[in-house]
XYZ file of C-alpha atoms in Angstrom:
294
model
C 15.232 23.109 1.605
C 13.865 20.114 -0.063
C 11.454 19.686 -2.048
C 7.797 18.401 -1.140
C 6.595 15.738 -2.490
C 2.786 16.144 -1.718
C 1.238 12.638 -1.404
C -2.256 14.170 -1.048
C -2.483 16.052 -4.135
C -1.571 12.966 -6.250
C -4.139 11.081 -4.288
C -6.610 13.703 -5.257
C -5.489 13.642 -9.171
C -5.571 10.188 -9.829
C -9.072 9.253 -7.628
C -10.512 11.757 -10.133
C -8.661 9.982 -13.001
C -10.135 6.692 -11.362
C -13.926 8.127 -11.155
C -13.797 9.013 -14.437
C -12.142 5.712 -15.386
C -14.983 3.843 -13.036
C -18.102 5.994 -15.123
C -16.955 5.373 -18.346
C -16.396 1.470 -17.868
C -19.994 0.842 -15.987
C -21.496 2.535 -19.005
C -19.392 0.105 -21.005
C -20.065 -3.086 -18.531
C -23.077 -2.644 -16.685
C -22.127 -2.554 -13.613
C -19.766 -0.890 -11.398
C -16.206 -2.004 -9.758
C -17.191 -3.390 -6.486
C -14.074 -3.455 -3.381
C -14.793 -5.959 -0.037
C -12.954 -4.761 3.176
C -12.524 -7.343 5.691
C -11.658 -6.139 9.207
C -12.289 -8.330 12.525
C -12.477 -6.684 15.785
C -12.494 -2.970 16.617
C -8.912 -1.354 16.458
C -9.140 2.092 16.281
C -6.678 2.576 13.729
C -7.879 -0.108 11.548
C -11.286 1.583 12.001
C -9.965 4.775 10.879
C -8.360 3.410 7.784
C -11.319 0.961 6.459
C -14.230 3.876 6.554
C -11.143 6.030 4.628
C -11.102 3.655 2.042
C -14.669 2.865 2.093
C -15.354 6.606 1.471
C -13.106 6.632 -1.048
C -14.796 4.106 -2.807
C -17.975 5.892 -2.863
C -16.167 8.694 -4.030
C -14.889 6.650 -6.876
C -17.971 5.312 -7.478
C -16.967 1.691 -6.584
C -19.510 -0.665 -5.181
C -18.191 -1.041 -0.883
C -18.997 -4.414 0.364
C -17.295 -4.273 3.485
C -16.976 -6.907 5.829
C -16.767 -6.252 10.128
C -16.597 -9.252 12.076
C -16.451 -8.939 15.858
C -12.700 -10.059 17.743
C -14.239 -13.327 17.935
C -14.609 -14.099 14.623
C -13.404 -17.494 14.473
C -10.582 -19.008 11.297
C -13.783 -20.980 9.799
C -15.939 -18.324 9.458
C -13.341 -16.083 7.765
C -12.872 -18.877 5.566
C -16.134 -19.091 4.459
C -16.734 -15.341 3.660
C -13.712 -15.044 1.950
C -15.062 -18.755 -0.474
C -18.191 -16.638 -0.877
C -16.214 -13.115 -1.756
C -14.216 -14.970 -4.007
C -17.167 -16.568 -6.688
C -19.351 -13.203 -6.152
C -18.918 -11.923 -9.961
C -20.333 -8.109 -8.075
C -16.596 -8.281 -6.355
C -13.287 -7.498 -7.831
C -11.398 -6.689 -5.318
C -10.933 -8.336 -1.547
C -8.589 -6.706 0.893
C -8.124 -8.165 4.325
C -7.699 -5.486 7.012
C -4.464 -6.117 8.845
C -3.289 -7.085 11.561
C -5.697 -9.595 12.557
C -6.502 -10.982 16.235
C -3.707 -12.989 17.363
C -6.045 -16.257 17.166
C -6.279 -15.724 12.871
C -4.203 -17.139 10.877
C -3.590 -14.096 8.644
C -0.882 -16.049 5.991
C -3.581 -18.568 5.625
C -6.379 -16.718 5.056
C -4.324 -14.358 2.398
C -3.526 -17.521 -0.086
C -7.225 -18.403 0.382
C -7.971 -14.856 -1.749
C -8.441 -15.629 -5.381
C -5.570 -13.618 -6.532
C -6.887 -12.026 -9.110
C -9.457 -10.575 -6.545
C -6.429 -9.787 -4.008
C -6.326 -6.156 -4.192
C -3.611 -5.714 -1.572
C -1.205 -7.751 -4.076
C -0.020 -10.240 -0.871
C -1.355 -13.769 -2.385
C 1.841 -15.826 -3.533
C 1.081 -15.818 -7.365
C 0.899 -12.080 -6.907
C 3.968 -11.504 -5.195
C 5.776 -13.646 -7.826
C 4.340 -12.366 -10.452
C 6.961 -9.369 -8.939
C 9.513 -11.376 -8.456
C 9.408 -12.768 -12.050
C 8.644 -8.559 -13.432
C 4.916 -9.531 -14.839
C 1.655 -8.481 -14.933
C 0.179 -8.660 -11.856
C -1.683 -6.835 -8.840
C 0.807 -4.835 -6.783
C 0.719 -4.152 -2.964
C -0.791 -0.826 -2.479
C 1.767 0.851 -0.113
C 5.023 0.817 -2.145
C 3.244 1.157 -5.426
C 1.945 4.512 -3.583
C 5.807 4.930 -3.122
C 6.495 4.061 -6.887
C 4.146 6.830 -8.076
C 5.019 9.623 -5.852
C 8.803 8.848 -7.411
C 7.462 9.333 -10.862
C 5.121 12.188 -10.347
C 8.391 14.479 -8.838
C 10.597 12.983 -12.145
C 12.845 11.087 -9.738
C 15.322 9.312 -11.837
C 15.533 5.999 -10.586
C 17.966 4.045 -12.902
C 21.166 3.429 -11.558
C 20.662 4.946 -8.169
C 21.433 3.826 -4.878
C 18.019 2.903 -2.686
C 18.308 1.849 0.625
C 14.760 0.828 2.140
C 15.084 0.194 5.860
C 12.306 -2.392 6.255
C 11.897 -5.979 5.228
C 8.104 -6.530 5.450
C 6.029 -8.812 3.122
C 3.744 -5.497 3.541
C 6.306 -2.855 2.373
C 9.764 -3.810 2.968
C 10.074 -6.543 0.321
C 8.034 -5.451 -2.469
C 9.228 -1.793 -2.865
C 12.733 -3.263 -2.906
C 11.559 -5.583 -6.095
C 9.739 -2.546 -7.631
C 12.870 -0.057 -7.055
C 15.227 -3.105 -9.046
C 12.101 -3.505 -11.759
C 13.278 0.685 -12.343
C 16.824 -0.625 -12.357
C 17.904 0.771 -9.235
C 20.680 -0.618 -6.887
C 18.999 -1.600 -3.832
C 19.953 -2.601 -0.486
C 17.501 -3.729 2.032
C 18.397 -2.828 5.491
C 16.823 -3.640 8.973
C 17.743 -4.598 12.701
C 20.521 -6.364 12.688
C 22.123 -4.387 9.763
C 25.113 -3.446 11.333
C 26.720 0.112 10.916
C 23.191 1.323 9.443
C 24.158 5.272 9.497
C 26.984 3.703 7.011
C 24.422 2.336 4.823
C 22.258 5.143 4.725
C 24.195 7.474 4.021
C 24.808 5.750 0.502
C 21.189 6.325 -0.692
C 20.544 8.324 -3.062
C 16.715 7.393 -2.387
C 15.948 6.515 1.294
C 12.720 4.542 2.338
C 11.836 4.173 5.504
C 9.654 1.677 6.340
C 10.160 0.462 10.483
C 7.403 1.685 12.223
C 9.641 3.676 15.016
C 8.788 7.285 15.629
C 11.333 9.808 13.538
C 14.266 6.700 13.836
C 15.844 8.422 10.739
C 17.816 11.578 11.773
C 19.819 14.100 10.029
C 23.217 12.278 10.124
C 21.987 9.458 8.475
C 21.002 10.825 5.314
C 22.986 12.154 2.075
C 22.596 15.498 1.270
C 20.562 15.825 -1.493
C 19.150 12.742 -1.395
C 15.161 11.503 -1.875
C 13.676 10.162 1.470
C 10.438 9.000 1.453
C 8.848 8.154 4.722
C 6.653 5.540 5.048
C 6.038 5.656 9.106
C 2.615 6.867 10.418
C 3.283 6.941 14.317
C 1.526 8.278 17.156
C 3.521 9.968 19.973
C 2.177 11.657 22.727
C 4.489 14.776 24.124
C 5.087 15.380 28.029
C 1.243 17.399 28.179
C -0.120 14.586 27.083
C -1.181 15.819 23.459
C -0.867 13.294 20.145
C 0.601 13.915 17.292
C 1.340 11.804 14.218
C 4.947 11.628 13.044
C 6.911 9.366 10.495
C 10.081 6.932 11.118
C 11.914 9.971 9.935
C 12.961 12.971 11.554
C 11.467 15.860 8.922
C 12.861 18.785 10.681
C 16.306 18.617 10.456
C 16.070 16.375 7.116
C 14.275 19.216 5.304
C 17.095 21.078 5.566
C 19.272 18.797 3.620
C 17.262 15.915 1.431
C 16.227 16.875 -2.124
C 12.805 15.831 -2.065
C 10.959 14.756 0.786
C 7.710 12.890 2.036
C 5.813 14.621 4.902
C 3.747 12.557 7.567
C 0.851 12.933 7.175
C -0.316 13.877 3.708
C 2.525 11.806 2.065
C 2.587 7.832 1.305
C -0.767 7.863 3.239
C -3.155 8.595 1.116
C -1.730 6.734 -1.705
C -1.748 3.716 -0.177
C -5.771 3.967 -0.782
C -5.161 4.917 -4.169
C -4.234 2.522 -5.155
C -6.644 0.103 -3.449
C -9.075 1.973 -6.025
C -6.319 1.909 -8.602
C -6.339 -2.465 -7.979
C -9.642 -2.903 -7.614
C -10.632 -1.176 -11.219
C -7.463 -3.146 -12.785
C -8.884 -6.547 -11.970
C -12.534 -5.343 -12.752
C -11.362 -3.707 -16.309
C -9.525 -7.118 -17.229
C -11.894 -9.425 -15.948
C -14.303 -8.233 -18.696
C -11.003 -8.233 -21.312
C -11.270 -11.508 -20.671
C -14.627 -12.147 -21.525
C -16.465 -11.555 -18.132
C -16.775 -13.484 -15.424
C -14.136 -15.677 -14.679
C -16.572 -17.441 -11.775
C -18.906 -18.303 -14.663
């Protein structure tokens, strides 16, 4: 049986690390971290995952200045907030809730973020600061991925990773991080043809596609890592809900190495290391000798 790599008791570890991070700088700065969450409309699941991280926050002890708009929250006024967020010296960090109404432009108002305030690590400069292996903010979700490797001592160096996903979100920049570690990576998605073939290669599987346990048993390597990235609701023939990842754990417990369950795996790291971003760009704004707005 593989082993369980438990997402939600790293989470735990490091927000304390964080806290204790966050009360030792204010003492030092004055002031405490602050995070800005900007969701538009009402989707439940966006909801869900904005008072999570808001909550975490608080638990943190970094400053919340969220941000809900109604569904008709217009480009402009986005725009605007977002000016204002970016030369308010109280906030570090700005994440923009996704997805957005279809009437946003979400690409636009990403490279609008100052991005050294762009705690979700999308903004261009951010994203080649990756591509280039520098300094930079990282998006949250596969640097969640990145740290659950290195708490269970996954050697990553010359491995095989196949991530089935090509997001901007996930897809892309865990692929980039995985070759940082010096991994052999191959990115795989809907038109890769033969994908079972390709899978079965990995010695570290990622799956990142958003379709309800997609991954199943023949796919996989024995003894491999697979880390699941998928958080999907299904509903069964009595009409109850359940949440389930792209991969099938049942029958890939039985043969992986190390596994990710869904939930209480990649989940709660993605928030994290919202926290994680948000007291990076605070801690080196004052490195650099305070406000860079100033």
């Amino acid at each position: 049986m593989a082993k369980i790599i438990d997402g939600k008791a790293l989470a735990k570890k490091m927000q304390k690390a964080i806290a204790d991070e966050v009360a030792q700088l204010q003492a030092k700065y004055g002031r405490p971290p602050g995070l800005a969450v900007l969701m538009v409309g009402d989707n439940p699941a966006s909801a869900a995952y904005v008072k999570n991280k808001e909550t975490a926050c608080h638990k943190a002890g970094i400053t919340s200045f969220g941000k809900h708009l109604p569904a008709s929250a217009t480009q402009a006024e986005l725009e605007q907030i977002i000016d204002e967020l970016n030369k308010d010296d109280r906030v570090d960090g700005i994440l923009i809730q996704l997805p957005l109404p279809d009437h946003l432009d979400s690409v636009a108002l990403l490279n609008r973020l100052d991005p050294d305030k762009d705690a979700d690590g999308l903004h261009p400069n951010n994203l080649g600061r990756l591509v280039r292996g520098e300094e930079g903010l990282r998006s949250c979700t596969p640097a969640g991925v990145m740290e659950l490797l290195a708490e269970a001592n996954i050697e990553i160096a010359g491995k095989n990773a196949v991530v089935i996903g090509r997001s901007i979100l996930v897809g892309k920049p865990l692929a980039l991080m995985l070759l940082e570690e010096n991994a052999t990576v191959t990115i795989a998605h809907s038109r890769t043809k033969a994908l079972a073939e390709v899978t079965r290669k990995a010695d570290i599987l990622i799956a990142a596609i958003g379709r309800p346990e997609f991954v199943t048993a023949d796919m996989v390597k024995p003894d491999a890592v697979v880390i699941d990235v998928g958080i999907n609701r299904v509903t069964d023939d009595l009409g109850k809900s359940r949440l389930v990842g792209d991969v099938d754990y049942d029958s890939i417990v039985a043969i992986a190495s190390h596994i990710t369950p869904v939930p209480g795996g990649v989940g709660p790291m993605t928030v994290t290391m919202l926290l994680h971003n948000t007291v990076w760009s605070y801690r080196r704004k004052f490195a650099e000798g305070g406000s860079r707005n100033q």
